[in-house]
């Protein structure tokens, strides 16, 4: 089955997860404005099918306080492949009343933001890559190198299991737990699906997980949503109901549509 890209769903949720962690990184700077950026990957070597988790540290050595968006959609992102091919993603135009987190950084201070770069899970060529994040309004950019290793389903399953355990033990309101959930949702669905279904059983606000399962949209995934519905509560329940309602409209299998419709009617 051909799966659609996760980027738009995951990236629309990243603004919810901000952590302040002091991490070093690869040097990059903009001396004219006094703003320096550095980045560090949580795992400088990732597997095909795995998203990259990064920490971006901003140091303000300018003469004025800096106020910047702290979500991954704010900067221009450029991926440079081993052969030099460039893939650029420009910041999307904000839709409607969509809100963002902003962070102020005083003169002489620094702050660190953590992101999941979802599109790296779609890379299908091993080798060393470069990632550049550029904030045009700050006239500053940061760069790091990372390596993509050959696809290894056993190793990828072990990574998915590690991320699941991090989500399961995290406080529901812990931003790091949210990032781990987003990273797990970005892993190759052939590996991640059972772990995503288990997250639903935790009965916590797991919007990235629900949306990813909706996106996969095969029989097993829809069954996970249906099975999780009776015990769901609050916002988690609303997100599952919304996903199942949309699946009724677009599911190609008539029997699956009817099963979904009946599950909703029984609630």
mmCIF file of C-alpha atoms in Angstrom:
data_model
loop_
_atom_site.group_PDB
_atom_site.id
_atom_site.type_symbol
_atom_site.label_atom_id
_atom_site.label_comp_id
_atom_site.label_asym_id
_atom_site.label_seq_id
_atom_site.Cartn_x
_atom_site.Cartn_y
_atom_site.Cartn_z
ATOM 1 C CA UNK A 1 0.000 0.000 0.000
ATOM 2 C CA UNK A 2 1.265 3.462 -0.824
ATOM 3 C CA UNK A 3 1.342 5.733 2.223
ATOM 4 C CA UNK A 4 1.069 9.492 1.965
ATOM 5 C CA UNK A 5 3.681 11.753 3.529
ATOM 6 C CA UNK A 6 3.399 12.560 7.207
ATOM 7 C CA UNK A 7 5.014 15.986 6.978
ATOM 8 C CA UNK A 8 1.927 18.183 6.822
ATOM 9 C CA UNK A 9 0.241 16.458 9.757
ATOM 10 C CA UNK A 10 3.278 16.201 11.958
ATOM 11 C CA UNK A 11 4.563 19.689 11.258
ATOM 12 C CA UNK A 12 1.181 21.262 11.992
ATOM 13 C CA UNK A 13 1.419 19.788 15.514
ATOM 14 C CA UNK A 14 5.052 20.565 16.271
ATOM 15 C CA UNK A 15 4.250 24.041 17.590
ATOM 16 C CA UNK A 16 2.684 22.342 20.609
ATOM 17 C CA UNK A 17 5.955 20.830 21.753
ATOM 18 C CA UNK A 18 8.732 23.202 22.934
ATOM 19 C CA UNK A 19 11.489 22.276 25.355
ATOM 20 C CA UNK A 20 14.349 24.373 26.716
ATOM 21 C CA UNK A 21 17.469 22.186 26.871
ATOM 22 C CA UNK A 22 21.041 23.461 26.815
ATOM 23 C CA UNK A 23 22.747 21.516 24.037
ATOM 24 C CA UNK A 24 25.764 22.324 21.934
ATOM 25 C CA UNK A 25 26.008 21.837 18.207
ATOM 26 C CA UNK A 26 27.607 22.449 14.842
ATOM 27 C CA UNK A 27 28.790 26.030 14.392
ATOM 28 C CA UNK A 28 26.840 28.471 12.246
ATOM 29 C CA UNK A 29 26.548 32.231 12.627
ATOM 30 C CA UNK A 30 25.448 35.603 11.360
ATOM 31 C CA UNK A 31 27.991 38.083 12.674
ATOM 32 C CA UNK A 32 26.304 41.163 11.179
ATOM 33 C CA UNK A 33 23.193 40.819 13.331
ATOM 34 C CA UNK A 34 24.834 39.227 16.366
ATOM 35 C CA UNK A 35 22.556 36.170 16.272
ATOM 36 C CA UNK A 36 24.250 32.775 16.216
ATOM 37 C CA UNK A 37 22.522 29.463 15.640
ATOM 38 C CA UNK A 38 23.859 25.978 16.317
ATOM 39 C CA UNK A 39 22.226 22.600 15.898
ATOM 40 C CA UNK A 40 22.743 19.138 17.295
ATOM 41 C CA UNK A 41 21.035 15.896 16.311
ATOM 42 C CA UNK A 42 19.831 13.564 19.059
ATOM 43 C CA UNK A 43 21.037 10.706 16.840
ATOM 44 C CA UNK A 44 23.601 11.820 14.226
ATOM 45 C CA UNK A 45 23.084 8.451 12.506
ATOM 46 C CA UNK A 46 19.495 7.525 11.674
ATOM 47 C CA UNK A 47 17.937 4.646 9.782
ATOM 48 C CA UNK A 48 15.955 4.928 6.579
ATOM 49 C CA UNK A 49 12.373 5.374 7.717
ATOM 50 C CA UNK A 50 13.307 7.361 10.858
ATOM 51 C CA UNK A 51 12.769 11.116 11.387
ATOM 52 C CA UNK A 52 15.589 13.303 12.678
ATOM 53 C CA UNK A 53 15.256 14.925 16.115
ATOM 54 C CA UNK A 54 17.312 18.087 16.536
ATOM 55 C CA UNK A 55 18.021 20.785 19.099
ATOM 56 C CA UNK A 56 18.490 24.340 17.805
ATOM 57 C CA UNK A 57 20.284 26.771 20.125
ATOM 58 C CA UNK A 58 19.912 30.516 19.506
ATOM 59 C CA UNK A 59 22.419 32.906 21.092
ATOM 60 C CA UNK A 60 21.592 36.617 21.126
ATOM 61 C CA UNK A 61 24.756 38.713 21.069
ATOM 62 C CA UNK A 62 23.021 41.585 19.302
ATOM 63 C CA UNK A 63 22.087 44.942 20.832
ATOM 64 C CA UNK A 64 18.373 44.222 21.262
ATOM 65 C CA UNK A 65 16.028 41.565 22.532
ATOM 66 C CA UNK A 66 14.987 39.010 19.896
ATOM 67 C CA UNK A 67 11.451 37.616 19.614
ATOM 68 C CA UNK A 68 11.139 34.547 17.401
ATOM 69 C CA UNK A 69 8.742 31.742 16.599
ATOM 70 C CA UNK A 70 9.733 28.500 18.252
ATOM 71 C CA UNK A 71 8.029 26.034 15.870
ATOM 72 C CA UNK A 72 9.720 24.106 13.090
ATOM 73 C CA UNK A 73 7.617 25.804 10.417
ATOM 74 C CA UNK A 74 9.282 29.175 11.092
ATOM 75 C CA UNK A 75 12.619 28.676 9.292
ATOM 76 C CA UNK A 76 13.332 27.679 5.726
ATOM 77 C CA UNK A 77 14.583 24.085 5.720
ATOM 78 C CA UNK A 78 17.074 22.735 3.204
ATOM 79 C CA UNK A 79 18.179 19.103 2.914
ATOM 80 C CA UNK A 80 21.340 18.506 0.893
ATOM 81 C CA UNK A 81 21.807 14.915 -0.284
ATOM 82 C CA UNK A 82 25.134 13.067 -0.591
ATOM 83 C CA UNK A 83 25.258 13.935 -4.299
ATOM 84 C CA UNK A 84 24.651 17.631 -3.600
ATOM 85 C CA UNK A 85 20.970 17.663 -4.629
ATOM 86 C CA UNK A 86 18.998 20.228 -2.626
ATOM 87 C CA UNK A 87 15.423 19.936 -1.392
ATOM 88 C CA UNK A 88 14.099 23.180 0.069
ATOM 89 C CA UNK A 89 10.986 23.666 2.144
ATOM 90 C CA UNK A 90 9.938 27.284 2.589
ATOM 91 C CA UNK A 91 7.814 28.330 5.582
ATOM 92 C CA UNK A 92 4.113 27.819 4.816
ATOM 93 C CA UNK A 93 1.715 30.749 4.848
ATOM 94 C CA UNK A 94 -0.207 30.701 8.168
ATOM 95 C CA UNK A 95 -3.751 29.447 7.669
ATOM 96 C CA UNK A 96 -6.716 31.219 9.239
ATOM 97 C CA UNK A 97 -6.260 32.044 12.913
ATOM 98 C CA UNK A 98 -3.477 29.509 13.392
ATOM 99 C CA UNK A 99 -1.373 30.445 16.424
ATOM 100 C CA UNK A 100 2.300 29.977 17.215
ATOM 101 C CA UNK A 101 4.524 30.038 20.248
ATOM 102 C CA UNK A 102 6.927 32.960 20.411
ATOM 103 C CA UNK A 103 10.035 33.119 22.550
ATOM 104 C CA UNK A 104 11.901 36.237 23.598
ATOM 105 C CA UNK A 105 15.668 36.012 24.020
ATOM 106 C CA UNK A 106 17.325 38.815 25.955
ATOM 107 C CA UNK A 107 20.639 40.386 24.963
ATOM 108 C CA UNK A 108 23.462 38.077 25.993
ATOM 109 C CA UNK A 109 21.112 35.131 26.516
ATOM 110 C CA UNK A 110 20.397 31.907 24.665
ATOM 111 C CA UNK A 111 17.553 29.467 24.282
ATOM 112 C CA UNK A 112 17.176 26.001 22.772
ATOM 113 C CA UNK A 113 14.245 24.610 20.791
ATOM 114 C CA UNK A 114 13.692 20.966 19.908
ATOM 115 C CA UNK A 115 12.181 19.856 16.604
ATOM 116 C CA UNK A 116 11.309 16.692 14.714
ATOM 117 C CA UNK A 117 12.330 16.966 11.055
ATOM 118 C CA UNK A 118 9.683 14.645 9.636
ATOM 119 C CA UNK A 119 10.810 14.577 6.008
ATOM 120 C CA UNK A 120 14.073 12.768 6.795
ATOM 121 C CA UNK A 121 12.012 9.589 7.331
ATOM 122 C CA UNK A 122 11.270 9.663 3.606
ATOM 123 C CA UNK A 123 14.917 9.634 2.485
ATOM 124 C CA UNK A 124 15.737 6.562 0.425
ATOM 125 C CA UNK A 125 19.438 6.961 -0.196
ATOM 126 C CA UNK A 126 22.125 6.142 2.408
ATOM 127 C CA UNK A 127 24.968 8.517 3.075
ATOM 128 C CA UNK A 128 25.814 11.812 4.714
ATOM 129 C CA UNK A 129 23.289 14.643 4.507
ATOM 130 C CA UNK A 130 23.272 18.287 5.539
ATOM 131 C CA UNK A 131 20.341 20.094 7.107
ATOM 132 C CA UNK A 132 20.148 23.896 7.051
ATOM 133 C CA UNK A 133 17.618 25.953 8.992
ATOM 134 C CA UNK A 134 17.466 29.620 7.999
ATOM 135 C CA UNK A 135 15.544 32.430 9.687
ATOM 136 C CA UNK A 136 15.381 35.135 7.033
ATOM 137 C CA UNK A 137 13.957 37.714 9.438
ATOM 138 C CA UNK A 138 16.955 37.228 11.740
ATOM 139 C CA UNK A 139 19.474 36.959 8.880
ATOM 140 C CA UNK A 140 20.776 33.824 10.557
ATOM 141 C CA UNK A 141 21.140 30.162 9.686
ATOM 142 C CA UNK A 142 22.325 26.951 11.309
ATOM 143 C CA UNK A 143 23.632 23.739 9.772
ATOM 144 C CA UNK A 144 24.358 20.185 10.842
ATOM 145 C CA UNK A 145 25.426 16.938 9.240
ATOM 146 C CA UNK A 146 23.805 13.582 9.797
ATOM 147 C CA UNK A 147 24.055 10.123 8.283
ATOM 148 C CA UNK A 148 21.256 7.956 6.904
ATOM 149 C CA UNK A 149 21.944 4.224 7.212
ATOM 150 C CA UNK A 150 20.463 1.443 5.113
ATOM 151 C CA UNK A 151 16.952 0.257 5.936
ATOM 152 C CA UNK A 152 17.002 -2.311 8.729
ATOM 153 C CA UNK A 153 13.547 -3.340 9.900
ATOM 154 C CA UNK A 154 14.793 -5.046 13.076
ATOM 155 C CA UNK A 155 16.798 -1.983 14.127
ATOM 156 C CA UNK A 156 13.944 0.312 13.178
ATOM 157 C CA UNK A 157 11.547 -1.734 15.298
ATOM 158 C CA UNK A 158 13.940 -1.428 18.232
ATOM 159 C CA UNK A 159 14.014 2.349 17.737
ATOM 160 C CA UNK A 160 10.207 2.461 17.577
ATOM 161 C CA UNK A 161 10.021 0.442 20.788
ATOM 162 C CA UNK A 162 12.423 2.857 22.470
ATOM 163 C CA UNK A 163 10.300 5.845 21.433
ATOM 164 C CA UNK A 164 7.122 4.099 22.592
ATOM 165 C CA UNK A 165 8.599 3.474 26.051
ATOM 166 C CA UNK A 166 9.571 7.138 26.276
ATOM 167 C CA UNK A 167 6.005 8.159 25.432
ATOM 168 C CA UNK A 168 4.444 5.647 27.837
ATOM 169 C CA UNK A 169 6.417 6.811 30.886
ATOM 170 C CA UNK A 170 6.254 10.540 30.120
ATOM 171 C CA UNK A 171 3.898 12.919 31.861
ATOM 172 C CA UNK A 172 1.010 13.612 29.418
ATOM 173 C CA UNK A 173 1.901 17.309 29.536
ATOM 174 C CA UNK A 174 5.649 16.826 29.128
ATOM 175 C CA UNK A 175 6.796 18.446 25.896
ATOM 176 C CA UNK A 176 9.581 15.873 25.461
ATOM 177 C CA UNK A 177 7.007 13.084 25.554
ATOM 178 C CA UNK A 178 5.104 14.897 22.823
ATOM 179 C CA UNK A 179 8.201 15.050 20.658
ATOM 180 C CA UNK A 180 8.831 11.340 21.117
ATOM 181 C CA UNK A 181 5.250 10.647 20.051
ATOM 182 C CA UNK A 182 5.678 12.770 16.926
ATOM 183 C CA UNK A 183 8.948 10.980 16.116
ATOM 184 C CA UNK A 184 7.283 7.575 16.531
ATOM 185 C CA UNK A 185 4.437 8.690 14.263
ATOM 186 C CA UNK A 186 7.044 9.557 11.635
ATOM 187 C CA UNK A 187 8.626 6.095 11.490
ATOM 188 C CA UNK A 188 7.852 3.773 8.574
ATOM 189 C CA UNK A 189 4.231 2.685 9.259
ATOM 190 C CA UNK A 190 5.026 -0.954 8.524
ATOM 191 C CA UNK A 191 7.082 -0.844 11.734
ATOM 192 C CA UNK A 192 5.352 1.840 13.794
ATOM 193 C CA UNK A 193 1.697 0.772 13.449
ATOM 194 C CA UNK A 194 1.499 -1.671 16.437
ATOM 195 C CA UNK A 195 3.245 0.845 18.698
ATOM 196 C CA UNK A 196 0.868 3.597 17.595
ATOM 197 C CA UNK A 197 -2.085 1.341 18.363
ATOM 198 C CA UNK A 198 -0.666 0.723 21.839
ATOM 199 C CA UNK A 199 -0.402 4.472 22.440
ATOM 200 C CA UNK A 200 -4.144 4.749 21.788
ATOM 201 C CA UNK A 201 -4.731 2.303 24.661
ATOM 202 C CA UNK A 202 -3.013 4.718 27.049
ATOM 203 C CA UNK A 203 -6.139 6.893 26.722
ATOM 204 C CA UNK A 204 -4.275 10.181 26.701
ATOM 205 C CA UNK A 205 -4.290 13.137 24.339
ATOM 206 C CA UNK A 206 -2.425 11.560 21.410
ATOM 207 C CA UNK A 207 -3.411 13.684 18.438
ATOM 208 C CA UNK A 208 -0.293 13.000 16.299
ATOM 209 C CA UNK A 209 -0.844 9.262 16.772
ATOM 210 C CA UNK A 210 -4.541 9.382 15.843
ATOM 211 C CA UNK A 211 -3.868 11.495 12.764
ATOM 212 C CA UNK A 212 -1.067 9.201 11.635
ATOM 213 C CA UNK A 213 -3.245 6.107 12.025
ATOM 214 C CA UNK A 214 -5.996 7.874 10.083
ATOM 215 C CA UNK A 215 -3.485 8.641 7.358
ATOM 216 C CA UNK A 216 -2.355 5.007 7.049
ATOM 217 C CA UNK A 217 -6.051 4.100 6.687
ATOM 218 C CA UNK A 218 -5.735 0.354 6.167
ATOM 219 C CA UNK A 219 -8.010 -2.180 7.843
ATOM 220 C CA UNK A 220 -5.728 -2.824 10.801
ATOM 221 C CA UNK A 221 -5.266 0.888 11.474
ATOM 222 C CA UNK A 222 -8.976 1.645 11.317
ATOM 223 C CA UNK A 223 -9.542 -1.280 13.666
ATOM 224 C CA UNK A 224 -7.154 0.335 16.167
ATOM 225 C CA UNK A 225 -9.241 3.510 16.178
ATOM 226 C CA UNK A 226 -12.506 1.578 16.529
ATOM 227 C CA UNK A 227 -11.137 -0.505 19.414
ATOM 228 C CA UNK A 228 -9.868 2.593 21.227
ATOM 229 C CA UNK A 229 -13.112 4.540 20.895
ATOM 230 C CA UNK A 230 -15.215 3.026 23.755
ATOM 231 C CA UNK A 231 -12.640 3.809 26.475
ATOM 232 C CA UNK A 232 -11.615 7.207 25.098
ATOM 233 C CA UNK A 233 -12.447 10.399 26.948
ATOM 234 C CA UNK A 234 -12.391 14.159 26.433
ATOM 235 C CA UNK A 235 -10.251 15.616 23.674
ATOM 236 C CA UNK A 236 -8.779 12.207 22.877
ATOM 237 C CA UNK A 237 -12.276 10.920 22.122
ATOM 238 C CA UNK A 238 -13.103 13.933 19.963
ATOM 239 C CA UNK A 239 -9.975 13.399 17.862
ATOM 240 C CA UNK A 240 -10.748 9.689 17.355
ATOM 241 C CA UNK A 241 -14.379 10.424 16.397
ATOM 242 C CA UNK A 242 -13.206 13.053 13.920
ATOM 243 C CA UNK A 243 -10.741 10.634 12.341
ATOM 244 C CA UNK A 244 -13.318 7.863 11.999
ATOM 245 C CA UNK A 245 -15.868 10.259 10.540
ATOM 246 C CA UNK A 246 -13.414 11.355 7.861
ATOM 247 C CA UNK A 247 -12.453 7.737 7.151
ATOM 248 C CA UNK A 248 -16.070 6.867 6.368
ATOM 249 C CA UNK A 249 -15.971 9.414 3.554
ATOM 250 C CA UNK A 250 -12.757 8.218 1.954
ATOM 251 C CA UNK A 251 -12.286 4.548 2.824
ATOM 252 C CA UNK A 252 -12.241 2.519 -0.442
ATOM 253 C CA UNK A 253 -13.555 -0.646 1.214
ATOM 254 C CA UNK A 254 -17.346 -0.639 1.663
ATOM 255 C CA UNK A 255 -17.237 -3.256 4.440
ATOM 256 C CA UNK A 256 -14.707 -1.143 6.349
ATOM 257 C CA UNK A 257 -16.913 1.921 5.891
ATOM 258 C CA UNK A 258 -19.892 0.062 7.339
ATOM 259 C CA UNK A 259 -17.855 -1.232 10.284
ATOM 260 C CA UNK A 260 -16.698 2.306 11.032
ATOM 261 C CA UNK A 261 -20.206 3.711 10.731
ATOM 262 C CA UNK A 262 -21.586 1.117 13.142
ATOM 263 C CA UNK A 263 -18.817 1.807 15.654
ATOM 264 C CA UNK A 264 -19.719 5.486 15.692
ATOM 265 C CA UNK A 265 -23.428 4.818 15.977
ATOM 266 C CA UNK A 266 -22.896 2.623 19.032
ATOM 267 C CA UNK A 267 -21.231 5.441 20.965
#
